[in-house]
Backbone as JSON, one array per atom type, in Angstrom:
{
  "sequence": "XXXXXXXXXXXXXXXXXXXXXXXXXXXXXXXXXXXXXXXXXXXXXXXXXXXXXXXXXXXXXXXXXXXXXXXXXXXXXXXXXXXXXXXXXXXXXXXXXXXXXXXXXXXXXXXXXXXXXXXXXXXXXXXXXXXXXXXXXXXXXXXXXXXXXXXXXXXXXXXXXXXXXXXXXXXXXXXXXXXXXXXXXXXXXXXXXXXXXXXXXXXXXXXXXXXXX",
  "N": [[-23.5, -31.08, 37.79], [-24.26, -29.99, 34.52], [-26.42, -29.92, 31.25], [-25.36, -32.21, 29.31], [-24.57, -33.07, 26.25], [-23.91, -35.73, 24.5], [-22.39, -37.65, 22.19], [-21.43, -40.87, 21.08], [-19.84, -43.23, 20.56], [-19.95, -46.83, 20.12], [-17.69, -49.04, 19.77], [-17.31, -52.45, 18.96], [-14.72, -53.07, 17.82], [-12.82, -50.59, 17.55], [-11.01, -47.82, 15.0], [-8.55, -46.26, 13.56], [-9.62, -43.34, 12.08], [-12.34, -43.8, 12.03], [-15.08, -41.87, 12.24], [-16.39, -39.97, 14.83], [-19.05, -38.51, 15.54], [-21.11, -36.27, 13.95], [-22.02, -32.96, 13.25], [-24.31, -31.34, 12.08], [-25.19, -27.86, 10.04], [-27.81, -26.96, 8.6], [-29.22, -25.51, 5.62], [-31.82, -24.03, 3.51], [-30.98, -23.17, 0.15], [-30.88, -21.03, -2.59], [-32.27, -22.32, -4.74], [-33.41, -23.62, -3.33], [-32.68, -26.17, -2.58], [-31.52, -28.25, 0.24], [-28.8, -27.54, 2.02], [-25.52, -28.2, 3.27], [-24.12, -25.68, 5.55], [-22.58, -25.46, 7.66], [-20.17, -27.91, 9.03], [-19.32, -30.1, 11.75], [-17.0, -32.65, 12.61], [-15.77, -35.14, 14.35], [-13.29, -37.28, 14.9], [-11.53, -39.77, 15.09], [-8.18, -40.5, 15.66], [-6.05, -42.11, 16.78], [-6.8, -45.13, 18.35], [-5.53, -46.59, 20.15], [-4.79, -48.1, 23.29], [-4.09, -45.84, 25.93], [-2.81, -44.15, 25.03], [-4.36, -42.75, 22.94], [-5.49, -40.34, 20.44], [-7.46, -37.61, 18.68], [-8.9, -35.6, 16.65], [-10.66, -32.62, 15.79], [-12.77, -31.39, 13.24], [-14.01, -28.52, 11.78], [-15.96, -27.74, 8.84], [-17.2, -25.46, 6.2], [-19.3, -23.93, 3.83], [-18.26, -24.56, 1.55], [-17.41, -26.7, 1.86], [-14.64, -27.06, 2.26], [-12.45, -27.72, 4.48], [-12.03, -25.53, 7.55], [-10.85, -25.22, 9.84], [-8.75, -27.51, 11.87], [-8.46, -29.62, 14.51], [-5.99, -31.0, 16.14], [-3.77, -33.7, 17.82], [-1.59, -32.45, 18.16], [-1.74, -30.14, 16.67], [-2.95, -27.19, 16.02], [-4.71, -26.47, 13.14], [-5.56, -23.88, 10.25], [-7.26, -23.38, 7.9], [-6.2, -25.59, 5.95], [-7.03, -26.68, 3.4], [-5.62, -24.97, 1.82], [-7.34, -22.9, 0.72], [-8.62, -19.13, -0.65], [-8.21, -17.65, 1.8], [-8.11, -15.34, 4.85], [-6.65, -15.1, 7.79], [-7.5, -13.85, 11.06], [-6.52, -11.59, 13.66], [-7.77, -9.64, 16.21], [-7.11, -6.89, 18.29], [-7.65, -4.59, 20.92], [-7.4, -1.89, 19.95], [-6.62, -2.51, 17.23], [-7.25, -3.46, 13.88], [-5.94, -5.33, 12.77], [-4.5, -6.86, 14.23], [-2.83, -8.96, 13.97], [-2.12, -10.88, 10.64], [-2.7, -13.39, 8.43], [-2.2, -13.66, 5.12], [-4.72, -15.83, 3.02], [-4.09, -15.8, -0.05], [-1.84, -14.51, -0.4], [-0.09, -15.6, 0.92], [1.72, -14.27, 2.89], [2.4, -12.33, 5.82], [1.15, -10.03, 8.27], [1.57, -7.88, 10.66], [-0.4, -4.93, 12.36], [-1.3, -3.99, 9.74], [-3.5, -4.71, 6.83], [-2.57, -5.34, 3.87], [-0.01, -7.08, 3.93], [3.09, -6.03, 2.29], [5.61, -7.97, 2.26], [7.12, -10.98, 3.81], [6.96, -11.46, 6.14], [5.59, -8.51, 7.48], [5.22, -5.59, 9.51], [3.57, -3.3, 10.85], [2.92, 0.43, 11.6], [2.38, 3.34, 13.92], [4.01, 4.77, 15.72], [6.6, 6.42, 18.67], [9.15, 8.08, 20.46], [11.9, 6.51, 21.89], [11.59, 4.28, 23.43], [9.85, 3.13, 22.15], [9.02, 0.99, 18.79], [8.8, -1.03, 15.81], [9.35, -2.95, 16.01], [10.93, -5.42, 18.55], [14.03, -7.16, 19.27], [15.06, -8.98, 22.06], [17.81, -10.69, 23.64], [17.89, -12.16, 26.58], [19.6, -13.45, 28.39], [21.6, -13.82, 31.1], [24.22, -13.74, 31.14], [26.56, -12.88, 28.84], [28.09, -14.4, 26.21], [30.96, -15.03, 24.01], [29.72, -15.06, 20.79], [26.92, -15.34, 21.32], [23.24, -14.26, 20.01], [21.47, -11.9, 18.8], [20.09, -10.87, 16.89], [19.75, -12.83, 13.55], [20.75, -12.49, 10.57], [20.21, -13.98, 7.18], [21.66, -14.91, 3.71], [20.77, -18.41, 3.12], [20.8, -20.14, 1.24], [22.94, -19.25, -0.64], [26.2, -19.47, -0.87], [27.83, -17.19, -1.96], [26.58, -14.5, -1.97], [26.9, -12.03, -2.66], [26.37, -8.42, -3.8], [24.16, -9.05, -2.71], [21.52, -7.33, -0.85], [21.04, -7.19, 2.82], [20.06, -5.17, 4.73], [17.71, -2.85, 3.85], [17.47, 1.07, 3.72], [14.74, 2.99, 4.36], [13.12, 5.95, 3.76], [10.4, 8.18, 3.46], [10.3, 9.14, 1.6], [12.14, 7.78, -0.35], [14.97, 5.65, -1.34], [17.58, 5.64, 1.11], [19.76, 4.44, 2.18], [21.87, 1.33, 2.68], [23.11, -1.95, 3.69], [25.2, -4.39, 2.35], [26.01, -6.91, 1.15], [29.11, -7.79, 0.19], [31.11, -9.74, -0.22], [32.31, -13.17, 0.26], [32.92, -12.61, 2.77], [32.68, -10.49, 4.16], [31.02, -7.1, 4.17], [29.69, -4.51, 3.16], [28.85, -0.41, 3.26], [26.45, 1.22, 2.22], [25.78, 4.18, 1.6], [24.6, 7.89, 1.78], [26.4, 9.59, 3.1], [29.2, 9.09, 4.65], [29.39, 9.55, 7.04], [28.03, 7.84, 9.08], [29.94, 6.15, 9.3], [32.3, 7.07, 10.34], [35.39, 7.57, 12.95], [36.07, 8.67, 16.14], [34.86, 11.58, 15.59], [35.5, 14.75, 16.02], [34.04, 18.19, 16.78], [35.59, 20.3, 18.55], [36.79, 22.34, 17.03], [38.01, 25.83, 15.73], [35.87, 27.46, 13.21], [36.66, 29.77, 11.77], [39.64, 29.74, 12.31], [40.38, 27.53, 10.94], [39.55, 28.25, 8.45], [41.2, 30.73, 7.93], [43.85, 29.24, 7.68], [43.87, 28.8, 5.1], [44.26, 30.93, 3.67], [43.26, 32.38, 2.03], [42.31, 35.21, -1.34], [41.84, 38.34, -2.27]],
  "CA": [[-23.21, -31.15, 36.36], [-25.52, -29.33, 33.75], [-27.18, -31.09, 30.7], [-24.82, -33.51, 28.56], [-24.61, -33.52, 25.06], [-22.87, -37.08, 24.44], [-22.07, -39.07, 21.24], [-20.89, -41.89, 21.69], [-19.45, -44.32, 19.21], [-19.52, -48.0, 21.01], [-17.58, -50.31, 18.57], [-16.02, -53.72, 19.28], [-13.19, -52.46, 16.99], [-12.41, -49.17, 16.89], [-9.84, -47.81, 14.3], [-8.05, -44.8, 13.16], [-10.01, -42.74, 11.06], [-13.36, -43.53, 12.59], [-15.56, -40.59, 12.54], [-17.44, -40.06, 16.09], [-20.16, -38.27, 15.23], [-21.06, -34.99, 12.68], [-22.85, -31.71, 13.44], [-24.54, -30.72, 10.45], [-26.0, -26.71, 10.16], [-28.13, -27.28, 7.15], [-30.46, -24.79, 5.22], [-31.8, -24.03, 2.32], [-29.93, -22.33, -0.86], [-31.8, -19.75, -3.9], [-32.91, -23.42, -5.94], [-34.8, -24.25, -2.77], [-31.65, -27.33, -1.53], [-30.81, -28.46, 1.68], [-27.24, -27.21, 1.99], [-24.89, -27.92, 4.56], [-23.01, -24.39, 5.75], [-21.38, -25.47, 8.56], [-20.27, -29.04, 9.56], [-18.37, -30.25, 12.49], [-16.75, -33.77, 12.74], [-15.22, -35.47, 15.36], [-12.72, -38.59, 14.73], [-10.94, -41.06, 15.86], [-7.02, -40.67, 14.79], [-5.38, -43.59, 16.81], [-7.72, -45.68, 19.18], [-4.85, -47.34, 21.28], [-5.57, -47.87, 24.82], [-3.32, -45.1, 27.33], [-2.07, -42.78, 23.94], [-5.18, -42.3, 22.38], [-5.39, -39.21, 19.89], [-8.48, -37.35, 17.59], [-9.34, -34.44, 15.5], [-12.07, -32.16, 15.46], [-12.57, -30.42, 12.5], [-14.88, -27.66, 11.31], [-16.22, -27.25, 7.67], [-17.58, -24.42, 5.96], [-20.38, -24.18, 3.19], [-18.3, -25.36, 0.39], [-17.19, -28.25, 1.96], [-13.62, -26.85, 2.83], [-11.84, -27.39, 6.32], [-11.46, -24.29, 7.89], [-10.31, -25.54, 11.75], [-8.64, -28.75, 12.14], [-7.84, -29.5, 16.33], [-5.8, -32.75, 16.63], [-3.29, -34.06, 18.96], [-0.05, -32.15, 17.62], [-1.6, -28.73, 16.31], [-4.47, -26.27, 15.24], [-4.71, -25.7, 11.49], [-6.4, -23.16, 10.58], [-7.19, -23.22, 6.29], [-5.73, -26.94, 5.42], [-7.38, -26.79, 2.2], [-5.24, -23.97, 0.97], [-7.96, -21.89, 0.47], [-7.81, -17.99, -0.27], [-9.2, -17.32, 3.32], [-7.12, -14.73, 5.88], [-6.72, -15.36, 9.17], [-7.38, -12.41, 11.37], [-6.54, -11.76, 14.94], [-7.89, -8.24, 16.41], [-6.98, -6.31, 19.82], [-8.26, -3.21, 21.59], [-7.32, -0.85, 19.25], [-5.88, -2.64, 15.82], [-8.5, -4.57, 13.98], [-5.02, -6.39, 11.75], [-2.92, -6.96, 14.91], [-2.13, -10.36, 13.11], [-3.3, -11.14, 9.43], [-2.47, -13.97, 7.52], [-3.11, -13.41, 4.14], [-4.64, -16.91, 2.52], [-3.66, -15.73, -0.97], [-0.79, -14.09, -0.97], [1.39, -16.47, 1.96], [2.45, -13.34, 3.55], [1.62, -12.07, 7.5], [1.14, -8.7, 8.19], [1.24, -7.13, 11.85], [-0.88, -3.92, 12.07], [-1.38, -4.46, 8.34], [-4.41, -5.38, 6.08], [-1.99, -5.72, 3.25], [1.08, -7.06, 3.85], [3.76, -6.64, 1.39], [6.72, -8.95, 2.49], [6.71, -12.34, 4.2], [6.55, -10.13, 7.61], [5.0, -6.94, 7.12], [5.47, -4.65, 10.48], [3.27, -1.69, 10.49], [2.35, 0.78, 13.02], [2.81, 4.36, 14.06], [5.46, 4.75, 16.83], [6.87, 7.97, 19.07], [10.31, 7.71, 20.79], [13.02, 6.09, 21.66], [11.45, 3.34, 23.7], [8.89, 1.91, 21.39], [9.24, 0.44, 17.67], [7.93, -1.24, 15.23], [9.98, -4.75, 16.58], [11.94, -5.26, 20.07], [14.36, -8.3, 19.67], [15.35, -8.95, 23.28], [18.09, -11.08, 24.38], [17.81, -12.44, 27.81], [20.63, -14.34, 28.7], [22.36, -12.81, 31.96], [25.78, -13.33, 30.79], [26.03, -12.71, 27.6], [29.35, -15.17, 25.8], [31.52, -15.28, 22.58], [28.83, -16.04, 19.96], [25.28, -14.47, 21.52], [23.14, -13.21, 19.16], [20.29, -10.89, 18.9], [19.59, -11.13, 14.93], [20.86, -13.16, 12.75], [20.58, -12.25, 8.89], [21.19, -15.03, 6.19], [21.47, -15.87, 2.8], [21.37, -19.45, 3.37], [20.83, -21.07, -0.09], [24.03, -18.9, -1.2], [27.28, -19.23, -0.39], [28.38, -15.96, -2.04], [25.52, -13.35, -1.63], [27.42, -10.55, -3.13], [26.08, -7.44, -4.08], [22.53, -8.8, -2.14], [21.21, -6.22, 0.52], [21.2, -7.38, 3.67], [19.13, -4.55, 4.76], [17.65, -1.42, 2.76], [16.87, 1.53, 4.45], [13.92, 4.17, 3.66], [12.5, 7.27, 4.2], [8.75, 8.61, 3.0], [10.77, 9.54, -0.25], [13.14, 6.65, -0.86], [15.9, 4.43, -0.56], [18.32, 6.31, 1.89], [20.41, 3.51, 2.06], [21.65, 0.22, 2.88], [23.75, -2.74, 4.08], [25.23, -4.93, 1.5], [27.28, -8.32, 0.75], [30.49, -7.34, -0.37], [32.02, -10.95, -0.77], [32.09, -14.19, 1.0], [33.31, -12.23, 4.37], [32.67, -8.47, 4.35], [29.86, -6.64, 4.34], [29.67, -2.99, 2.51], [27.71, -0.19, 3.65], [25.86, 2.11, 0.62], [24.85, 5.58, 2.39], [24.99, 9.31, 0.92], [27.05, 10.44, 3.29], [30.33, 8.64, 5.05], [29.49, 10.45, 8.95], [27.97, 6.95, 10.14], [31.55, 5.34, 9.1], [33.89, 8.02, 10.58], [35.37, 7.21, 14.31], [36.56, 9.67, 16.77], [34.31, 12.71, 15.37], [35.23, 15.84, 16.53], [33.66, 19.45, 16.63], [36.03, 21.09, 18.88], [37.49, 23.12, 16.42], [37.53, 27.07, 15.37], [35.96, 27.51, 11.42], [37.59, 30.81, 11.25], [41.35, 29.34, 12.14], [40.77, 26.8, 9.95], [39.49, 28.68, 6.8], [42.65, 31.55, 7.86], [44.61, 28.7, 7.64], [43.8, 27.73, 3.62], [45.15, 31.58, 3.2], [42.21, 33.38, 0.61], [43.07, 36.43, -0.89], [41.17, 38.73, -2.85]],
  "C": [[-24.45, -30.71, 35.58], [-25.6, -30.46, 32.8], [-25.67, -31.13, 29.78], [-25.18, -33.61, 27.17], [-23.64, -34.88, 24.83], [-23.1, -38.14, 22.92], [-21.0, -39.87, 21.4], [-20.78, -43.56, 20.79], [-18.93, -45.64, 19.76], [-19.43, -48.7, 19.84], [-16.8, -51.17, 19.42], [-14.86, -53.54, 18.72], [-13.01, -51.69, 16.61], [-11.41, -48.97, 16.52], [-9.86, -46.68, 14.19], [-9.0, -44.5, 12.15], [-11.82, -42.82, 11.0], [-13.79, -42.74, 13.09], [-16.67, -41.06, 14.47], [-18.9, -39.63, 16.19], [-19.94, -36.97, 14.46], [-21.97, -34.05, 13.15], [-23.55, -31.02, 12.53], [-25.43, -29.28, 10.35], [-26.64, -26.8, 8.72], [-29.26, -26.0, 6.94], [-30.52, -24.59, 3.75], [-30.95, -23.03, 1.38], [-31.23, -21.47, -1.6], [-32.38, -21.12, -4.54], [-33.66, -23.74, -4.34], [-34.0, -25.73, -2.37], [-31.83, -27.61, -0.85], [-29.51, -28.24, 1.06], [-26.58, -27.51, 3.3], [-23.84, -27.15, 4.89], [-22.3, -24.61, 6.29], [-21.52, -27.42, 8.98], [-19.25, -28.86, 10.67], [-18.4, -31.69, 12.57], [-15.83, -34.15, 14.09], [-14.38, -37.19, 14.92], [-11.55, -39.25, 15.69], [-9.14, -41.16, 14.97], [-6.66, -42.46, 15.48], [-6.41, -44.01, 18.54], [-6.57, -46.31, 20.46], [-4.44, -46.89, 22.75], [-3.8, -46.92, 25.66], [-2.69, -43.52, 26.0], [-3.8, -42.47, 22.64], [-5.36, -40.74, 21.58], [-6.95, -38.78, 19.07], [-8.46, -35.68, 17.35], [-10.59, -33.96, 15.59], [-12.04, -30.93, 14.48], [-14.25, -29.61, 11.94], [-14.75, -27.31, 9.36], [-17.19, -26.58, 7.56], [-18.56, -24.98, 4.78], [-20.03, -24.61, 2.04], [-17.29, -26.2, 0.62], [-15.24, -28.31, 2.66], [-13.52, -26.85, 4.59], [-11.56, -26.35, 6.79], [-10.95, -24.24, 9.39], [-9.79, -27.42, 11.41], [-8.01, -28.87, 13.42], [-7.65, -30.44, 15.85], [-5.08, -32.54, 17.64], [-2.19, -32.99, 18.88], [-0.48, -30.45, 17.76], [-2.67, -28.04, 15.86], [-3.91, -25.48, 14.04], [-5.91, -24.49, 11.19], [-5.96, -23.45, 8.21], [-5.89, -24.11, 6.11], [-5.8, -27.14, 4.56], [-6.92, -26.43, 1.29], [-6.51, -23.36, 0.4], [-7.96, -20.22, 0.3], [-8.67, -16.82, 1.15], [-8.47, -16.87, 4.46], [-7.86, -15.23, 7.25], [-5.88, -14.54, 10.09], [-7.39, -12.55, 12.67], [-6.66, -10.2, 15.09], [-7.41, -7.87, 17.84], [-7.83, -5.52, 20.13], [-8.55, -2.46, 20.47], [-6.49, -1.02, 17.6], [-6.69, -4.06, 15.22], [-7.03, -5.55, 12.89], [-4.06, -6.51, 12.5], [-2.08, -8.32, 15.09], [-3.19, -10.36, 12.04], [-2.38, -12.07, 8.77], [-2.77, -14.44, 6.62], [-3.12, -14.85, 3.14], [-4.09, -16.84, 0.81], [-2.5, -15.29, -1.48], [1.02, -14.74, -0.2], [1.98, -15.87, 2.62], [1.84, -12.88, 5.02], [2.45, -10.83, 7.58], [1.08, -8.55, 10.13], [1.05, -5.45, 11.78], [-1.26, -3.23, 10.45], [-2.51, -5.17, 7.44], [-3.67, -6.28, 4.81], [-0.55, -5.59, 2.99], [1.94, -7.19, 2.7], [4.85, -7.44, 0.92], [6.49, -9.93, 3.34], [6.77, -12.03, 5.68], [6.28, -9.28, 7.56], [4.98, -6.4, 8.35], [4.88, -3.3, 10.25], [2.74, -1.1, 11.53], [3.15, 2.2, 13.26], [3.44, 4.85, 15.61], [6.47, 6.19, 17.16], [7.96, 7.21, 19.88], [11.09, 7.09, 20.89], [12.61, 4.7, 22.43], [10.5, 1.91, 22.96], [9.34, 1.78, 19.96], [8.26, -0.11, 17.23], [7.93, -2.96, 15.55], [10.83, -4.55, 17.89], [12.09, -6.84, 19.88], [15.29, -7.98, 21.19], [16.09, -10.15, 23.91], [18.61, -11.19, 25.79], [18.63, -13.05, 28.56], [21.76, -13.49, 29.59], [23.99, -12.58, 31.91], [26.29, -13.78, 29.86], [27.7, -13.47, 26.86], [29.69, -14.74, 24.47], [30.24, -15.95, 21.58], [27.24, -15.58, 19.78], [24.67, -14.1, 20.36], [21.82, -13.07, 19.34], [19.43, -11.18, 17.82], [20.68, -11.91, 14.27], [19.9, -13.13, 11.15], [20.79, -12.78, 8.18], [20.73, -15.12, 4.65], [21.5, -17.08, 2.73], [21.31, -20.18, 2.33], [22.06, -20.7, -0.71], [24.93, -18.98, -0.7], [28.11, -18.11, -0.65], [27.31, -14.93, -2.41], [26.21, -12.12, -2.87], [26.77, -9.81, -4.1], [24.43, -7.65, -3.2], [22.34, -7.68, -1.06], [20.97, -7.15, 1.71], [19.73, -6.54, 4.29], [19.15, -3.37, 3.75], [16.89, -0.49, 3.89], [15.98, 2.68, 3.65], [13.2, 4.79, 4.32], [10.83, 7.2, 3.57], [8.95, 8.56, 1.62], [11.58, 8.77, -0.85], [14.06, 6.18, -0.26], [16.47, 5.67, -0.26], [19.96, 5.8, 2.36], [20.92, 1.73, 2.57], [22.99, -0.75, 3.23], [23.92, -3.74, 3.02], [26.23, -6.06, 1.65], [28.49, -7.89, -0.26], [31.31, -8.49, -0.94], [31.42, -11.82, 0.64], [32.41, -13.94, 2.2], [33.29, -11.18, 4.91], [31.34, -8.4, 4.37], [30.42, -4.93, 3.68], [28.67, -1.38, 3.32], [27.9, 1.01, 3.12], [25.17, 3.37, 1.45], [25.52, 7.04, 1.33], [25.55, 10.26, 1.93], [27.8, 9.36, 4.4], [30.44, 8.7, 6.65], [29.39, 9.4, 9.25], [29.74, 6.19, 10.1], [32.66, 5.6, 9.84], [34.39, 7.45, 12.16], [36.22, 8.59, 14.79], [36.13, 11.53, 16.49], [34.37, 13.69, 16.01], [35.06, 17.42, 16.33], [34.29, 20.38, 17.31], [37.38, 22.01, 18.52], [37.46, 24.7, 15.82], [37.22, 26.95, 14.04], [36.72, 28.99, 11.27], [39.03, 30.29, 10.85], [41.25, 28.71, 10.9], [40.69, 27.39, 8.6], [40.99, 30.03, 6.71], [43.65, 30.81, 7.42], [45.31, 28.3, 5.54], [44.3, 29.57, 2.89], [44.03, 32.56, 1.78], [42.61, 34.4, 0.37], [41.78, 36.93, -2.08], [42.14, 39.71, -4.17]]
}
C-alpha cells in the first residue's frame, strides 16, 4: 500500500450532514486576499450502521458547487449556474454540450438550438445524424421505435409533428390533422401515390389526347 492521505472524523455521535473534512486551494486575489478557488468537502449524508451514504462535493472560486457525488447521482452545476458542460472525443471537441444558460444539449454542436440539437456531417445510407434501434427479436402488436407526442394536448391540430428542411427551407412536413389523423404538407403528392408506374409509352399517351395544328 502507498502513502495514505486519511481524515478521519471520530465522533461519539455522528449525524447527517456532518462535514468530514475540507480541501481548501487558497491564493491570493488583485487586493492582496486569501481567496479560496477551489474547495472540496466531504460529508456525512446518513451515518446509519450497514446503509451508510455521503457526498463529495467540489466548489469553485465563487463559492458555487460545480460536482456534487452522493449516493443516488453526479450533479454536475446544482447551483444553476450559467456554466456548460462539455464532453470531447477524438475528433469532435462538442460531442456532448450542455448549455448552462440556455437548458438546451447539443451533440456535435457548440450552439444548440432546440432541447436536442443533432449536428454532424454524414455520407450514405448507413450513417446519420440519429440511429433509433429496436432490439426486440420478435417484434408484437404495439412495438415501437419512436414515439412522437403532444402530451399536454389532447387535440394538437394543425401542430407539426415533424418539419422537414433543406439548406433553403421548409420542404415540408407532418402535421396533426385532428384528434386521430395525421396530414402530410409536401410540394408535391409522389410520396402519397401507391402502385407508381413508369411502364408506359409518352408518345401513345400524348397521340392519345389527339393535338392538331
Amino acid at each position: 500500500v502507498g502513502p495514505v492521505l486519511l481524515f478521519n472524523r471520530d465522533s461519539a455521535s455522528p449525524a447527517a450532514n456532518d462535514f468530514l473534512g475540507t480541501i481548501d486551494f487558497q491564493g491570493d486575489n488583485s487586493a492582496g486576499e486569501t481567496h479560496d478557488y477551489v474547495r472540496i468537502l466531504a460529508r456525512i449524508l446518513s451515518p446509519t450502521d450497514g446503509s451508510e451514504t455521503s457526498n463529495l462535493i467540489i466548489k469553485r472560486a465563487d463559492g458555487n458547487n460545480i460536482v456534487d457525488m452522493n449516493a443516488t447521482e453526479v450533479v454536475f452545476n446544482e447551483d444553476s449556474q450559467d456554466t456548460d458542460f462539455r464532453v470531447e472525443s477524438n475528433g469532435d471537441d462538442n460531442c456532448l454540450r450542455v448549455k448552462g444558460d440556455t437548458d438546451k444539449v447539443g451533440i456535435g454542436t457548440n450552439s444548440p438550438s432546440h432541447k436536442l440539437h443533432v449536428q454532424g456531417e454524414f455520407t450514405g445510407t448507413s450513417t446519420g445524424a440519429a440511429h433509433f434501434d429496436n432490439t426486440h427479436s420478435t417484434v408484437v402488436s404495439g412495438d415501437e421505435v419512436v414515439r412522437i407526442s403532444f402530451s399536454g394536448d389532447g387535440d394538437a391540430s394543425n401542430g407539426h409533428f415533424i418539419n422537414f428542411f433543406d439548406s433553403v427551407g421548409d420542404i415540408g412536413r407532418i402535421n396533426v390533422a385532428n384528434t386521430s389523423t395525421v396530414s402530410y404538407v409536401t410540394s408535391s403528392d409522389y410520396r402519397l401515390k401507391e402502385n407508381v408506374s413508369y411502364t408506359w409509352d409518352a408518345t401513345t399517351r400524348l397521340k392519345q389526347l389527339k393535338p392538331a395544328r
